[in-house]
XYZ file of C-alpha atoms in Angstrom:
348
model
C 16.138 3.636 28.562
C 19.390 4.670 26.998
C 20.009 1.711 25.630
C 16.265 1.344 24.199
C 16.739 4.487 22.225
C 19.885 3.212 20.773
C 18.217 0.144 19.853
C 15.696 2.239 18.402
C 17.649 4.813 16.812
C 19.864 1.657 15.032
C 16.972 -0.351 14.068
C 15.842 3.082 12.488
C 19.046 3.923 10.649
C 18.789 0.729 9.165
C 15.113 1.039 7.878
C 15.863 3.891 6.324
C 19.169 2.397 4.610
C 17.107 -0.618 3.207
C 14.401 1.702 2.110
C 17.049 3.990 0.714
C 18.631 0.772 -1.681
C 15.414 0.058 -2.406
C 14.565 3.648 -3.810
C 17.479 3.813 -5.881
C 16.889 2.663 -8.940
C 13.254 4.106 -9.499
C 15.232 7.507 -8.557
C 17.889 6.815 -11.054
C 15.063 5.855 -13.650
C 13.032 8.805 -13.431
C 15.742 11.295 -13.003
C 19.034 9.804 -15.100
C 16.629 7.975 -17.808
C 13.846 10.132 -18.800
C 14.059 12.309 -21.971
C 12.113 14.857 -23.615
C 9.257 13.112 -24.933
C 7.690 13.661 -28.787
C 4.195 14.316 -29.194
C 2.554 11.529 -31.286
C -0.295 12.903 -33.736
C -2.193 10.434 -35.605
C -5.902 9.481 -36.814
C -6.186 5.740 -36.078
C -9.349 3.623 -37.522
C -9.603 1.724 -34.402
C -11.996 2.906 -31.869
C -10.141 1.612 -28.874
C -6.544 3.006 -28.406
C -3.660 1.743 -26.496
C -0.613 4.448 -26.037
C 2.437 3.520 -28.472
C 4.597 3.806 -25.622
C 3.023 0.407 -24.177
C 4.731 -1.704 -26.503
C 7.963 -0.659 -24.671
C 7.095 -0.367 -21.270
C 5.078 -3.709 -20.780
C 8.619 -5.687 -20.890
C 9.493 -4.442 -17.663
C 6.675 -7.098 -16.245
C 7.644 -9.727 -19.335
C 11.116 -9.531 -18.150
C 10.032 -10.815 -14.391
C 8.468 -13.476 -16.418
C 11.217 -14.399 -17.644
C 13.795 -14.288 -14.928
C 11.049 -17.338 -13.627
C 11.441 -19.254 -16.669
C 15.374 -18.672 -16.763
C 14.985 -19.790 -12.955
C 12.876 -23.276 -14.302
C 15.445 -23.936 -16.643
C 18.445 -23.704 -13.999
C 16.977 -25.611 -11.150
C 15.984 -28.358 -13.873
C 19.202 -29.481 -14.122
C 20.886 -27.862 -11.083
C 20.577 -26.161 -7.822
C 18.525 -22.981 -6.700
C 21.649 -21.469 -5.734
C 23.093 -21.762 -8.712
C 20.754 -19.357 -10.478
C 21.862 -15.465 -10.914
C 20.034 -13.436 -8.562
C 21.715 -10.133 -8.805
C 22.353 -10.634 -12.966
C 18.236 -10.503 -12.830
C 17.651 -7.741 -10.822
C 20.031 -5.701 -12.136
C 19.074 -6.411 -15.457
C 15.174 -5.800 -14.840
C 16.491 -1.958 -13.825
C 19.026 -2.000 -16.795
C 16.117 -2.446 -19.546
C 13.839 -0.366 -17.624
C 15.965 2.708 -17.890
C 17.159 1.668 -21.577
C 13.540 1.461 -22.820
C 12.288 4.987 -20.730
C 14.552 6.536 -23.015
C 13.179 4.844 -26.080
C 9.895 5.339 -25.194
C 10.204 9.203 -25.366
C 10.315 8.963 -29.614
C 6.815 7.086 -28.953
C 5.262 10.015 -26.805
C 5.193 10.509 -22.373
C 5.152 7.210 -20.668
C 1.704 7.899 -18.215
C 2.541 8.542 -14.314
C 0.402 5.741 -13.880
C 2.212 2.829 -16.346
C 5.711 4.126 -14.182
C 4.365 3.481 -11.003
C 3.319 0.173 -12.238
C 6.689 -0.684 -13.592
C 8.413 0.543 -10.313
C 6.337 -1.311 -8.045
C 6.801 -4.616 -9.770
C 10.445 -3.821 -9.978
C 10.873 -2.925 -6.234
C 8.890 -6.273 -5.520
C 10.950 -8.040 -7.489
C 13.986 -6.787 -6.487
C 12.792 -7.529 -2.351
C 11.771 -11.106 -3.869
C 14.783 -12.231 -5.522
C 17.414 -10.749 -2.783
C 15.322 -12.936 -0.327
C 15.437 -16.094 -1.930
C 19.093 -15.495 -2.459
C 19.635 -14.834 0.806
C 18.219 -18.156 1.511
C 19.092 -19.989 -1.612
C 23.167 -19.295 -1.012
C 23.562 -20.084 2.327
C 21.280 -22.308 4.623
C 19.407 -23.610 0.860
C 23.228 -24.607 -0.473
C 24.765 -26.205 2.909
C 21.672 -28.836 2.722
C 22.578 -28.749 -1.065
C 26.080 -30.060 0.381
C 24.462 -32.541 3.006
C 21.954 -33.591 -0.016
C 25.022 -34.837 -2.400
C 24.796 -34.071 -6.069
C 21.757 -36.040 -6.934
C 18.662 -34.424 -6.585
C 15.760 -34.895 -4.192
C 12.228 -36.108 -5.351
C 11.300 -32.321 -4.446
C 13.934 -30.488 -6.354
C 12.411 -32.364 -9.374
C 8.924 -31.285 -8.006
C 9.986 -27.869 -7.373
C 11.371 -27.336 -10.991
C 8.746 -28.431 -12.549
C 6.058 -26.128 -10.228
C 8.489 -23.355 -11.316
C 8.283 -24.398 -15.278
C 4.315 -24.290 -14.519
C 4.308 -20.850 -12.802
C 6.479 -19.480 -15.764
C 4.084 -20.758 -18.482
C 1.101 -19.759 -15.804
C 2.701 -16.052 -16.244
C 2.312 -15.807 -19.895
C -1.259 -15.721 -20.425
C -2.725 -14.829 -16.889
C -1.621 -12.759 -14.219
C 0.812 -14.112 -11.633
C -1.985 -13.155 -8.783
C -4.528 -16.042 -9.856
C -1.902 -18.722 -9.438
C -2.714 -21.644 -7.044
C 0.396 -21.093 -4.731
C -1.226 -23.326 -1.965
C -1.641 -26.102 -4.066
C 1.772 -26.145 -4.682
C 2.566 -26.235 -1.025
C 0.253 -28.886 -0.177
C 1.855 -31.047 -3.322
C 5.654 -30.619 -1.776
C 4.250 -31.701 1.348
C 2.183 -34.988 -0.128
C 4.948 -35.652 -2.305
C 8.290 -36.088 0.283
C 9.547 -38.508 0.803
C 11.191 -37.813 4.024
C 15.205 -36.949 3.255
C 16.495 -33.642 4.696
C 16.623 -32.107 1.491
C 12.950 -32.685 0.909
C 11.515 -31.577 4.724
C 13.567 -28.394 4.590
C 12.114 -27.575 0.852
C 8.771 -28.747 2.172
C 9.418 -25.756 4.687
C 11.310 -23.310 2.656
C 9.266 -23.212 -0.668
C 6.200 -23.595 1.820
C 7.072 -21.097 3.483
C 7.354 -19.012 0.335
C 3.990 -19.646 -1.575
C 2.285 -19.024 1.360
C 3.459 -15.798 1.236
C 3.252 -15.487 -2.677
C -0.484 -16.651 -1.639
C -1.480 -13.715 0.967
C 0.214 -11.044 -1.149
C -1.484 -12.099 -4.457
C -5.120 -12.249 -2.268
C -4.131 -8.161 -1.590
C -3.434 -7.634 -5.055
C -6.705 -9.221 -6.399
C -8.583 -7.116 -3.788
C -6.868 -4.232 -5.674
C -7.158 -5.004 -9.141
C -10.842 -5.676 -8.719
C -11.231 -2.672 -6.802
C -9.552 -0.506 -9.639
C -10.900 -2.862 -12.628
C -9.309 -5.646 -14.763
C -7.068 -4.314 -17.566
C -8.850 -4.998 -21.059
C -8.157 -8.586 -22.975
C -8.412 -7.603 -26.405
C -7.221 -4.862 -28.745
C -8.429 -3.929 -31.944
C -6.399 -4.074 -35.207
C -6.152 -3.149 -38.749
C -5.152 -5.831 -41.293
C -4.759 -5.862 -44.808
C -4.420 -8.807 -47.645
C -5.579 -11.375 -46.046
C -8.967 -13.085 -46.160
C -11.466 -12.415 -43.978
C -12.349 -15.800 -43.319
C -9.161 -16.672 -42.400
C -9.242 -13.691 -39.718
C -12.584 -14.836 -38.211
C -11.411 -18.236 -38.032
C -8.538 -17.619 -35.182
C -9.627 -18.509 -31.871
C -10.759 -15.259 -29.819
C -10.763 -13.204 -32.676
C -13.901 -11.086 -34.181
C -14.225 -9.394 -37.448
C -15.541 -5.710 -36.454
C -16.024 -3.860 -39.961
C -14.258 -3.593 -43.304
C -11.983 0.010 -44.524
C -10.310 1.406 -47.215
C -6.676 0.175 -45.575
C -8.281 -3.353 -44.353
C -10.297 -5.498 -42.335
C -10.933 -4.347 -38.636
C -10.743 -6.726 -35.790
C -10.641 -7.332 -32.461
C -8.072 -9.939 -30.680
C -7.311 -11.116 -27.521
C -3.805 -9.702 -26.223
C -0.845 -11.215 -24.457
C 0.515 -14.300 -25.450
C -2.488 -15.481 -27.730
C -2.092 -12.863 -29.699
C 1.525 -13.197 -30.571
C 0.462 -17.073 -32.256
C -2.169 -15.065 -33.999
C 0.239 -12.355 -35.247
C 2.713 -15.047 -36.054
C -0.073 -17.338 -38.373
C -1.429 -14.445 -40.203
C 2.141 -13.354 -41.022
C 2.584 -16.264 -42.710
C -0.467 -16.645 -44.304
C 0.736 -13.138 -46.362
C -0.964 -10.494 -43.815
C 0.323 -7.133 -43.676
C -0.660 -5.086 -40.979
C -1.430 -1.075 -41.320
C -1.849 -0.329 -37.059
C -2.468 -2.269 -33.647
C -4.372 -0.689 -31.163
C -4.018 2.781 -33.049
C -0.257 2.582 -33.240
C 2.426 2.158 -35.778
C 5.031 0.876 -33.821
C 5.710 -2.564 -32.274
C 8.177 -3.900 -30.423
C 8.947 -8.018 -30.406
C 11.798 -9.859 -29.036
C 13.349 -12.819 -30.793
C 15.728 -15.625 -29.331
C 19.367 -16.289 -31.516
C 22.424 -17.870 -30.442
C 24.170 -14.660 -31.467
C 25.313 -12.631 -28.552
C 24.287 -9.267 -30.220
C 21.729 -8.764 -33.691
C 21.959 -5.738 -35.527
C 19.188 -3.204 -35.384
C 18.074 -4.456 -31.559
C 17.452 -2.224 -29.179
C 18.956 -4.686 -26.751
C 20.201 -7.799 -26.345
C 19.673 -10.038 -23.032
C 21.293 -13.286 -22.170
C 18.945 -15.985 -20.833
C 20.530 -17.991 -17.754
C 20.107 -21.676 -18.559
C 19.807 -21.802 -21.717
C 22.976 -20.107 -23.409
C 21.607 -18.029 -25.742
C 19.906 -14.134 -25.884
C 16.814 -12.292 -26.107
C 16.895 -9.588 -28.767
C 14.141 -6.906 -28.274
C 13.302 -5.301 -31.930
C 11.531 -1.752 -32.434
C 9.676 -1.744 -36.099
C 7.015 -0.457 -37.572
C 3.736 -1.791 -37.597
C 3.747 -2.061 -41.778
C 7.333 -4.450 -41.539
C 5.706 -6.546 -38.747
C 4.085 -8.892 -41.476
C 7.126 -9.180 -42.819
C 9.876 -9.678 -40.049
C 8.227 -12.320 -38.363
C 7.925 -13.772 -41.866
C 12.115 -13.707 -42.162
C 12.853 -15.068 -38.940
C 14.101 -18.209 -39.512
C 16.262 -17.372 -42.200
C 17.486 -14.388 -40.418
C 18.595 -17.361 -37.960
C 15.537 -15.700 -34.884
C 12.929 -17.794 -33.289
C 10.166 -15.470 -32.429
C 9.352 -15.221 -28.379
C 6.964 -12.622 -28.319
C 5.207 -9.646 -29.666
C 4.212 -6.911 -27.233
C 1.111 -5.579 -28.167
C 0.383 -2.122 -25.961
């Protein structure tokens, strides 16, 4: 009995030490990274609002997206264990705290939008310490046994993890097929050690990618789908052209410009991008006169970003750009000759 409750009093020191790690950053976040907040007062044209502070805050998730892209990119040409595990988490909770204080010149980031972005993160975090716990030592000795060339499922397994980063731009990561994926490793070995234990492993791990993402559906559609379009004002451009962009619908005309509604995420930034350089200038998105896009250089830093990322794999960096929504038309206009490929706007 004495030796149970050791047992027991061990396993629960430990519990609490994991759930401890876990806790720190969103405790460092919300106490070492919030500031004083500035109340936003404005009369927007569009009917449906988004708060300004969204444009910062919805990184956070675009930043997981990444780190699976970055991932693609590695394992393309290399090994799983060869990608940066602890340079992605860290930096997820790096931006997170750098753009909680920005966010505070754009008004209060909601209670609800933090939880949000500390879930995620804490899921993330559990996620990627996992697979490198895997990835670095049983994952690299078969590596060893393997020999440099790759297996017929490391190709298949980079390219599944190219597909589930370009998945993750327009839908959410929940509705991805992760069992079709495991049933494709398994039709697809052809028998070496290196493929039967990725078979396993990466099995292993969309199966449990697939019975998490069936709770989260169960959640969202408890709760309700977030809305996929915005409304936006937008000045000298024709209104023909507007209508004629896939998704998008011409709501009214005003003194400033033409009022329309868009789909959001990643359709929208093509959109944005076109009418830019058709000559559009655009008075507010979603209410707001703020917008934040990030832009891809091979310059390690770019003056007037709020930060500046390197992306794993590819040697170069993500710059993340606060403007308002007036220069928009403009900025995305100078990119190339400013020496920026656009990656993607952040609507709200």
């Amino acid at each position: 009995m004495r030796r149970l409750c050791r047992l027991l009093m061990r396993g629960m020191l430990v519990l609490l030490i994991v759930v401890l790690g876990f806790a720190s950053p969103v405790v460092y976040v919300e106490t070492m990274c919030r500031e004083d907040a500035v109340s936003q007062v404005s009369t927007p044209l569009a009917e449906r609002t988004r708060s300004a502070t969204r444009t910062l805050m919805t990184y956070p998730e675009w930043h997981i997206v990444h780190a699976y892209d970055d991932y693609a990119e590695i394992i393309s040409r290399r090994d799983p264990h060869d990608f940066g595990y602890w340079s992605a988490i860290t930096g997820y909770w790096r931006i997170v705290c750098d753009l909680t204080r920005a966010s505070a010149a754009l008004g209060e980031v909601d209670g609800e939008t933090r939880q949000m972005i500390h879930i995620i993160g804490v899921s993330f975090t559990f996620e990627m310490l996992l697979k490198a716990a895997y990835e670095e030592s049983i994952g690299r000795l078969v590596t060893w046994v393997r020999g440099p060339e790759q297996s017929a499922l490391d190709q298949l397994s980079a390219r599944q993890a190219a597909a589930y980063a370009e998945f993750l731009q327009q839908v959410p990561w929940y509705r991805y097929d992760f069992r079709a994926d495991a049933a494709a490793l398994r039709a697809a070995s052809q028998g070496t050690f290196r493929d039967r234990e990725r078979a396993i492993a990466l099995g292993l791990e969309h199966h449990a990618r697939a019975a998490y993402a069936g709770l989260i559906a169960q959640a969202v559609e408890a709760v309700g789908q977030d809305e996929l379009t915005l409304e936006m004002v937008v000045a000298d451009l024709d209104p023909r052209i507007l209508e004629a962009a896939d998704g998008v619908r011409l709501l009214r005309m005003t003194e400033q410009g033409a009022l329309v509604e868009t789909p959001r995420y990643r359709k929208l930034t093509g959109i944005l991008f076109d009418w830019a350089q058709a000559g559009a200038r655009f008075v507010e998105i979603a209410g707001n006169d703020q917008i934040m896009f990030t832009a891809i250089s091979q310059r390690s830093g770019q003056e007037g970003a709020l930060a500046d990322l390197p992306r794993q794999g590819y040697g170069d960096t993500r710059h993340l750009f606060l403007i308002p929504v007036g220069e928009l038309g403009g900025a995305l206009r100078n990119l190339e000759e400013n020496g920026l490929q656009l990656e993607h706007v952040h609507d709200y």
